[in-house]
Amino acid sequence: MAEYKSKTVIVRTAPMALFDRIVDLKGVTAVIPEEQKKDVVVDGDMISITYAGFTIAVKIAEKIPFSKVVFEDVEAPFHFHITLNLEPGEAPMETLFNINVDADLNFMMKTLLGGKIQEFLDKTVTAVSTGEIL
């Protein structure tokens, strides 16, 4: 299992509000470009995305209110878990946020994708902290 961890960022939102936005998967479609929305299906706690002939479906496997959300693959080319961690910051309207990914990658996939996964995680948490997404 390959493990990746994003940097930790400060999000200027209370943990409760950030948690609520994360678990509302319908909100994810708001950040998807209009021409790609046809490839995204949200059904309760599951989201499915088709891209370049591959379908990746994930579901929320665990919710610990205001501190952790775990996604796991339902359909994907490899098995993985994504954990979104939220901790109260120093101020009431601050959340410390990071993402961990555990992926069952073989050596070749780890070599090809490892750096891209790390870069994607760091860009994602930065986008959350600046309000670009969520």
Rosetta silent file (secondary structure, phi, psi, omega in degrees, C-alpha in Angstrom):
SEQUENCE: MAEYKSKTVIVRTAPMALFDRIVDLKGVTAVIPEEQKKDVVVDGDMISITYAGFTIAVKIAEKIPFSKVVFEDVEAPFHFHITLNLEPGEAPMETLFNINVDADLNFMMKTLLGGKIQEFLDKTVTAVSTGEIL
SCORE:     score description
SCORE:     0.000 S_00000001
   1 L     0.000  125.140  175.962    0.000    0.000    0.000 S_00000001
   2 E   -88.085  137.975 -179.050    1.424    3.366   -1.025 S_00000001
   3 E  -118.466  134.716  178.548    0.733    6.205    1.394 S_00000001
   4 E  -132.107  142.062  179.306    0.528    9.872    0.519 S_00000001
   5 E  -135.672  129.157  177.375   -0.187   12.809    2.804 S_00000001
   6 L   -73.323  169.391  169.573   -0.909   16.368    1.779 S_00000001
   7 L   -69.279  160.935  176.407    0.457   19.366    3.546 S_00000001
   8 L   -95.971  131.431 -179.551   -1.757   20.718    6.347 S_00000001
   9 E  -121.953  162.921  173.881   -3.469   24.014    5.600 S_00000001
  10 E   -99.286  124.641  176.184   -5.636   26.442    7.537 S_00000001
  11 E  -105.689  128.863 -176.663   -9.158   26.816    6.174 S_00000001
  12 L   -81.905   58.570  179.400  -10.969   29.951    7.340 S_00000001
  13 L  -149.535  146.019  176.997  -14.149   28.022    8.159 S_00000001
  14 L   -65.364  146.625  179.667  -15.366   26.278   11.292 S_00000001
  15 H   -52.715  -38.796 -178.687  -14.850   22.474   11.251 S_00000001
  16 H   -62.463  -44.257 -179.431  -18.622   21.882   11.360 S_00000001
  17 H   -67.732  -41.788  178.751  -19.263   23.966    8.228 S_00000001
  18 H   -65.301  -43.535  177.790  -16.356   22.404    6.306 S_00000001
  19 H   -57.597  -46.515 -179.183  -17.457   18.901    7.310 S_00000001
  20 H   -61.240  -38.005  178.086  -21.013   19.600    6.115 S_00000001
  21 H   -69.371  -36.361 -179.395  -19.723   20.781    2.725 S_00000001
  22 H   -67.132  -45.808 -175.364  -17.508   17.712    2.329 S_00000001
  23 H   -76.967  -11.579  174.961  -20.237   15.158    3.049 S_00000001
  24 L   -88.297   87.706 -174.231  -22.703   16.892    0.702 S_00000001
  25 H   -65.459  -21.701  176.921  -21.452   15.237   -2.476 S_00000001
  26 H   -63.770  -26.960  177.000  -23.937   17.142   -4.622 S_00000001
  27 H   -66.518  -23.569  179.069  -21.837   20.221   -3.868 S_00000001
  28 H   -61.481  -36.901 -177.506  -18.925   18.584   -5.693 S_00000001
  29 H   -65.525  -19.894  179.495  -20.729   19.035   -8.988 S_00000001
  30 H   -65.156  -26.951 -178.026  -20.692   22.813   -8.481 S_00000001
  31 H   -96.979    0.088 -179.383  -16.937   22.926   -9.164 S_00000001
  32 L   -89.964  132.436  177.968  -17.049   20.655  -12.218 S_00000001
  33 L   -56.439  143.817 -174.500  -17.043   22.387  -15.613 S_00000001
  34 H   -52.368  -41.986 -177.561  -20.461   22.223  -17.298 S_00000001
  35 H   -68.608  -15.587 -179.789  -19.223   20.106  -20.234 S_00000001
  36 H  -103.637   -6.277 -177.896  -17.941   17.399  -17.831 S_00000001
  37 H   -63.239  -26.645  179.293  -20.988   17.198  -15.529 S_00000001
  38 H   -65.520  -19.162 -179.003  -22.546   14.531  -17.754 S_00000001
  39 H   -93.644    4.924 -177.098  -19.712   12.209  -16.670 S_00000001
  40 E  -119.594  129.384  178.243  -20.437   12.628  -12.942 S_00000001
  41 E  -125.610  125.568  176.762  -23.178   10.803  -11.048 S_00000001
  42 E  -111.392  127.446  179.592  -23.959   11.508   -7.383 S_00000001
  43 E  -137.752   95.779 -179.072  -26.165    9.034   -5.546 S_00000001
  44 L    63.530 -118.304 -179.150  -26.398    9.603   -1.784 S_00000001
  45 L   -94.297   19.854 -179.204  -22.975    8.889   -0.278 S_00000001
  46 E  -128.175  142.884  176.209  -21.503    7.706   -3.590 S_00000001
  47 E  -132.857  137.526 -178.559  -20.012    9.593   -6.526 S_00000001
  48 E  -125.762  133.400 -179.444  -18.998    8.124   -9.873 S_00000001
  49 E  -129.839  130.833  175.386  -16.827    9.847  -12.477 S_00000001
  50 E  -109.055  127.120 -178.531  -16.044    8.588  -15.969 S_00000001
  51 E  -147.449  129.793  177.553  -12.921   10.013  -17.573 S_00000001
  52 L    52.475   39.279  177.406  -10.870    8.785  -20.535 S_00000001
  53 L    82.228   -3.623  178.144  -12.800    5.530  -20.622 S_00000001
  54 E  -105.637  142.154  173.391  -12.239    4.760  -16.929 S_00000001
  55 E  -111.154  130.679  174.557  -14.910    4.892  -14.276 S_00000001
  56 E  -121.596  121.161  177.573  -13.947    5.688  -10.718 S_00000001
  57 E  -121.307  134.615  177.614  -16.651    5.401   -8.098 S_00000001
  58 E  -130.124  155.165  175.693  -16.143    6.171   -4.425 S_00000001
  59 E  -130.668  156.201  173.843  -18.394    6.105   -1.412 S_00000001
  60 E   -77.002  115.650 -176.984  -18.220    7.692    1.994 S_00000001
  61 E   -93.528  -25.467 -177.552  -17.168    4.770    4.175 S_00000001
  62 E  -153.806  137.879  175.566  -16.863    6.613    7.478 S_00000001
  63 E  -130.978  119.840  171.671  -17.976    9.956    8.890 S_00000001
  64 E  -113.253  106.192 -171.462  -16.776   11.214   12.249 S_00000001
  65 L   -44.832  125.216  171.672  -18.625   14.496   12.683 S_00000001
  66 L    69.277    7.676  179.297  -16.482   17.552   12.243 S_00000001
  67 L  -135.295  -27.553 -175.674  -13.152   15.663   12.262 S_00000001
  68 E  -157.881  140.380  172.333  -12.861   12.955    9.592 S_00000001
  69 E  -133.803  127.378 -179.938  -14.415   11.683    6.363 S_00000001
  70 E  -113.755  126.808  174.284  -13.147    8.484    4.741 S_00000001
  71 E  -106.994  143.407  173.606  -13.846    7.638    1.110 S_00000001
  72 E  -133.157  154.418 -177.701  -13.158    4.210   -0.348 S_00000001
  73 E   -71.825  145.069  172.626  -13.246    2.951   -3.894 S_00000001
  74 E  -110.788  -40.383  176.446  -16.261    1.068   -5.190 S_00000001
  75 E  -143.547  120.492 -179.017  -15.051    0.850   -8.781 S_00000001
  76 L  -166.744  160.642  177.906  -11.534    1.841   -9.785 S_00000001
  77 L   -66.961  -17.081  177.111   -8.454    0.487  -11.555 S_00000001
  78 L  -150.551  159.660 -177.616   -6.842    0.007   -8.098 S_00000001
  79 L   -82.232  137.599  178.196   -7.981   -0.115   -4.473 S_00000001
  80 E  -155.726  160.983  171.759   -7.646    3.063   -2.383 S_00000001
  81 E  -128.809  140.991  175.837   -8.882    5.001    0.667 S_00000001
  82 E  -122.658  123.910 -179.833   -8.951    8.785    0.964 S_00000001
  83 E  -115.173  122.438  175.871   -9.122   10.306    4.443 S_00000001
  84 E  -100.567  119.500 -176.389   -9.976   13.974    4.910 S_00000001
  85 E  -106.823  131.705  179.002   -8.840   15.163    8.340 S_00000001
  86 E  -126.896  131.862  175.330  -10.255   18.249   10.053 S_00000001
  87 E  -132.300  144.228  176.410   -9.056   19.701   13.362 S_00000001
  88 E   -59.893  139.544  175.862  -10.151   22.896   15.077 S_00000001
  89 L   -86.617 -168.593 -179.927   -7.704   25.729   14.511 S_00000001
  90 L   -71.225  -31.512  179.059   -6.685   28.355   17.013 S_00000001
  91 L  -103.114  155.943 -179.042   -9.664   30.573   16.154 S_00000001
  92 L   -59.038  -30.559 -179.331  -13.310   29.424   16.108 S_00000001
  93 L  -101.293   37.936  177.388  -13.520   29.982   12.343 S_00000001
  94 L  -131.397  140.307  175.038  -10.370   27.995   11.505 S_00000001
  95 E  -131.061  131.984  170.577   -9.903   24.371   10.555 S_00000001
  96 E   -84.580  128.106 -170.663   -6.605   22.559   10.086 S_00000001
  97 E  -133.372  134.520  171.575   -7.136   20.374    7.023 S_00000001
  98 E  -150.993  166.523 -178.073   -5.170   17.647    5.274 S_00000001
  99 E  -127.753  134.655  173.209   -5.790   14.606    3.098 S_00000001
 100 E  -114.855  141.347  175.664   -4.255   11.135    3.329 S_00000001
 101 E  -127.568  130.430  170.667   -4.406    8.559    0.543 S_00000001
 102 E  -114.754  118.412 -175.850   -3.619    4.862    0.872 S_00000001
 103 E  -128.828  137.810  179.047   -3.478    3.248   -2.566 S_00000001
 104 L   -86.212   82.555 -176.737   -2.752   -0.302   -3.632 S_00000001
 105 L  -109.136  137.671  173.395   -0.277    0.542   -6.380 S_00000001
 106 L   -77.362  174.225 -174.743    2.241   -1.786   -7.952 S_00000001
 107 H   -56.324  -44.687 -177.572    5.818   -0.573   -8.443 S_00000001
 108 H   -65.736  -44.078  179.215    5.212    0.739  -11.953 S_00000001
 109 H   -65.265  -38.768  178.914    2.028    2.612  -11.013 S_00000001
 110 H   -62.505  -41.059  179.277    3.737    4.026   -7.932 S_00000001
 111 H   -65.743  -44.030 -177.836    6.591    5.279  -10.108 S_00000001
 112 H   -75.132  -38.532 -171.598    4.266    6.808  -12.710 S_00000001
 113 H  -103.121  -21.094 -172.525    1.575    8.191  -10.390 S_00000001
 114 H   -51.310  -52.152 -179.497    3.248    8.806   -7.028 S_00000001
 115 H   -65.868  -36.753 -179.872    4.471   12.333   -7.706 S_00000001
 116 H   -68.725  -37.785  177.413    1.239   13.274   -9.468 S_00000001
 117 H   -63.611  -47.078  179.825   -0.858   12.037   -6.529 S_00000001
 118 H   -60.355  -45.041  179.674    1.241   14.067   -4.081 S_00000001
 119 H   -62.899  -42.278  178.966    1.025   17.163   -6.273 S_00000001
 120 H   -61.837  -43.209 -179.979   -2.753   16.729   -6.662 S_00000001
 121 H   -62.534  -46.372 -179.501   -3.237   16.420   -2.881 S_00000001
 122 H   -64.806  -39.223  177.389   -1.217   19.556   -2.142 S_00000001
 123 H   -66.463  -38.004 -178.687   -3.038   21.535   -4.853 S_00000001
 124 H   -65.415  -48.526 -179.287   -6.396   20.311   -3.557 S_00000001
 125 H   -66.093  -33.602  176.037   -5.835   21.355    0.062 S_00000001
 126 H   -64.591  -42.497  178.770   -4.485   24.709   -1.133 S_00000001
 127 H   -64.184  -36.334  176.108   -7.630   25.206   -3.246 S_00000001
 128 H   -66.341  -42.123 -176.965   -9.800   24.377   -0.225 S_00000001
 129 H   -68.082  -28.367 -179.616   -7.855   26.844    1.938 S_00000001
 130 H   -92.654   -4.359  178.373   -8.246   29.653   -0.612 S_00000001
 131 L    86.121    6.671  177.779  -11.936   28.938   -1.183 S_00000001
 132 L   -64.805  -38.553  175.137  -11.536   27.817   -4.806 S_00000001
 133 L  -129.216  154.367 -175.448  -13.284   24.555   -3.965 S_00000001
 134 L    59.955    0.000    0.000  -15.633   23.660   -1.127 S_00000001
